[in-house]
Short mmCIF file of C-alpha atoms in Angstrom, two decimals:
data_model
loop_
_atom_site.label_atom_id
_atom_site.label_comp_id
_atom_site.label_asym_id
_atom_site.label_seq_id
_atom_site.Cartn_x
_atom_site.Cartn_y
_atom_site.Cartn_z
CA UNK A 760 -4.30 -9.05 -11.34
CA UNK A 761 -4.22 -12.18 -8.96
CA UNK A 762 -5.64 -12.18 -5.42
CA UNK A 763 -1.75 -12.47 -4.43
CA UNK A 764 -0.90 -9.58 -6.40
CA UNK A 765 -2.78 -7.29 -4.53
CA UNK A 766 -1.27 -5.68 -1.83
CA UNK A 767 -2.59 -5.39 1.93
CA UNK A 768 -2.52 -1.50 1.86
CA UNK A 769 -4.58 -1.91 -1.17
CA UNK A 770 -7.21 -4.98 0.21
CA UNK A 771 -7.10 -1.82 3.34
CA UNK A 772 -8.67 0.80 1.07
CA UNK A 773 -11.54 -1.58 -0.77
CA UNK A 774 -12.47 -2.20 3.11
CA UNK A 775 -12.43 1.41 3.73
CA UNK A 776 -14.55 2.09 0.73
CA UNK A 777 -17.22 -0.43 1.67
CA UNK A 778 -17.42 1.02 5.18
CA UNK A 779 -17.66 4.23 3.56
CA UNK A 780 -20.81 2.73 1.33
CA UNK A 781 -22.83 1.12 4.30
CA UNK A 782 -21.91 3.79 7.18
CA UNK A 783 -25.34 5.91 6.25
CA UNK A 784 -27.46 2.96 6.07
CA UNK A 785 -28.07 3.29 2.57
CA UNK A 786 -26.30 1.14 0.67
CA UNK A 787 -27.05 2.55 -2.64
CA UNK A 788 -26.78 1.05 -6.37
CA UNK A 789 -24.65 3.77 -7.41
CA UNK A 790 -21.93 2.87 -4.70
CA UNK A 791 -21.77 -0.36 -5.76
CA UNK A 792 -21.08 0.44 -9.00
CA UNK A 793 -18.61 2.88 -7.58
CA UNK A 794 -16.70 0.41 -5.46
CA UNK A 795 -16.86 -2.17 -8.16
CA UNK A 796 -15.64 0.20 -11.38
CA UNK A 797 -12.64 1.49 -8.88
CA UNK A 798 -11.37 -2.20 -8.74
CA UNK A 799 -11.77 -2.43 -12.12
CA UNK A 800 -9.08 1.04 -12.70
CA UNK A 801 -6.81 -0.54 -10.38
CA UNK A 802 -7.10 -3.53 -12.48
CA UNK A 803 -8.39 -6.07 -9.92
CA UNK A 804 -11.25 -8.33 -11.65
CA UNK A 805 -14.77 -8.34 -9.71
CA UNK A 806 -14.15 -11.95 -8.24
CA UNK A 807 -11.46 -10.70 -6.20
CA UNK A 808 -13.17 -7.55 -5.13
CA UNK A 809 -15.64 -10.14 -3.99
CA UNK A 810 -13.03 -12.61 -1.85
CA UNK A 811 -11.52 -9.38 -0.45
CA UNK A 812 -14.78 -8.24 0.93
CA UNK A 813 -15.93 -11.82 1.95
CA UNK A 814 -12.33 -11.70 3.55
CA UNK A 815 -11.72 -9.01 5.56
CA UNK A 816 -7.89 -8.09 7.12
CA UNK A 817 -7.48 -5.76 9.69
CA UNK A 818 -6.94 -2.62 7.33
CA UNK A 819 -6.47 -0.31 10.44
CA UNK A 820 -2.75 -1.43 10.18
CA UNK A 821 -2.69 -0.67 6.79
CA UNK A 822 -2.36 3.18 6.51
CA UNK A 823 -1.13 4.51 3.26
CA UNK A 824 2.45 5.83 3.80
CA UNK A 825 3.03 8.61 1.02
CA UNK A 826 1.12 11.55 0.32
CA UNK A 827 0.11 10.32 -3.10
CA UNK A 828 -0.97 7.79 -1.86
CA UNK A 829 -3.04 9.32 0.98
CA UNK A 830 -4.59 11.56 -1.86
CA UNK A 831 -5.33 8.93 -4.13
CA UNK A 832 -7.24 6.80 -1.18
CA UNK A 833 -9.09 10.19 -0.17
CA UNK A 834 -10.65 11.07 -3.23
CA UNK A 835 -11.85 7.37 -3.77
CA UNK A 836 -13.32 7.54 -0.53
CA UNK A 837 -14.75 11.00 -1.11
CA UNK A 838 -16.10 9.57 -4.43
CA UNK A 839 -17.46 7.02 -2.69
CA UNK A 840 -19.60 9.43 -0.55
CA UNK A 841 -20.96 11.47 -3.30
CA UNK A 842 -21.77 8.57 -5.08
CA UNK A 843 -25.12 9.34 -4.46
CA UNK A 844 -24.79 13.32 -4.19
CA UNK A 845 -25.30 13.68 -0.57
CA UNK A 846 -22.89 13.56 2.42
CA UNK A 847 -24.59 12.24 5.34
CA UNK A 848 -23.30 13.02 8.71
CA UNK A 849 -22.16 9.67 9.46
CA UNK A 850 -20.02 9.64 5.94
CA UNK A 851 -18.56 13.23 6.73
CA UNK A 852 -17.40 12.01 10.58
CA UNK A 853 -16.21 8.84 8.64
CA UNK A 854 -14.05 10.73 6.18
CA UNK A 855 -12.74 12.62 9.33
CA UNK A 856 -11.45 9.65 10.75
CA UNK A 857 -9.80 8.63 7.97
CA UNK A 858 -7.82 11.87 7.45
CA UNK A 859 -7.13 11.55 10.77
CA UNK A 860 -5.83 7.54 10.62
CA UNK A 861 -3.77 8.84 7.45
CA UNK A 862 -1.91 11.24 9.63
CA UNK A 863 -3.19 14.48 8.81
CA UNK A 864 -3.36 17.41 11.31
CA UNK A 865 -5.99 17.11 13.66
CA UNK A 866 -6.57 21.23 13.10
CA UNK A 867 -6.27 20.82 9.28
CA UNK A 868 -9.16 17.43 9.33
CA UNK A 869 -12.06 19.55 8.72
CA UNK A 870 -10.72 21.48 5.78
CA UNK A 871 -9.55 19.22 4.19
CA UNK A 872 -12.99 16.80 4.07
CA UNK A 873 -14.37 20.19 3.07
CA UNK A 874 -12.01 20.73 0.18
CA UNK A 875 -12.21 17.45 -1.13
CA UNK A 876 -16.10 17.25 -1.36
CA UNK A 877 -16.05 20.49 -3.11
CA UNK A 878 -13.50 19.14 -5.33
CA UNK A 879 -15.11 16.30 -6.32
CA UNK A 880 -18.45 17.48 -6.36
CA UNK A 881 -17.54 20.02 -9.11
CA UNK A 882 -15.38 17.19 -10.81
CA UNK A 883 -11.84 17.92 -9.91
CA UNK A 884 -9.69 14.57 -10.67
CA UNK A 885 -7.27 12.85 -8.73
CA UNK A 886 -3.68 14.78 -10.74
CA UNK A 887 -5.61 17.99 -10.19
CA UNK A 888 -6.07 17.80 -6.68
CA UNK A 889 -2.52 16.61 -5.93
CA UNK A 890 -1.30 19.45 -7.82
CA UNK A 891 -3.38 22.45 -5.75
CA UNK A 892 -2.08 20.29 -3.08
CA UNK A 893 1.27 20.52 -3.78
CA UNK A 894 1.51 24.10 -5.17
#
């Protein structure tokens, strides 16, 4: 995929995830490796990752619009957090925000950080989640 090709919602969520990685001040191997192998499943090489990290955009503008799409962006993020197998306080008030900045219910924020750390902690995938969600 070429630098061009990827779209500004999508540059967004690689910011978001990085955030999510250095927001408990411990940077860890295994969320680099997460950050870098979810570029790789979206199909964006690891020099690009690189420039779009190097190169930040204002990603607050860039909220996903579909619920898909707020899933999908969620659960990275959660992965991102349990990288490591422990959600610090500053990645769980993180997460909130970002439910929040996707739109979600104020009321419902909590729950659903709580639902998706148990989901992926116990190794619920992405189509799994958006189909409790849905049904």
């Amino acid at each position: 995929m070429e630098n061009n090709q990827i779209t500004e919602n999508l540059k967004a969520h690689f910011l978001r995830l990085y955030q999510m990685a250095i927001c408990d001040d411990d940077f860890s191997a295994l969320e680099l490796k997460m950050l870098y192998r979810c570029a790789e499943e979206r199909g964006i090489p690891s020099k690009n990752l690189d420039e779009i990290l190097l190169n930040p955009i204002n990603f607050k503008s860039s909220v996903p619009q579909t619920i898909e799409e707020k899933v999908d962006y969620l659960y990275d993020l959660t992965v991102m957090i349990w990288a490591d197998g422990v959600v610090s306080p500053n990645e769980y008030s993180t997460m909130q925000k970002y439910v929040v900045m996707f739109g979600f219910l104020e009321e419902n924020v909590t729950a659903i950080v709580d639902y998706l750390i148990e989901a992926v902690r116990i190794g619920k995938n992405k189509s799994e989640i958006l189909y409790e969600l849905k049904n």
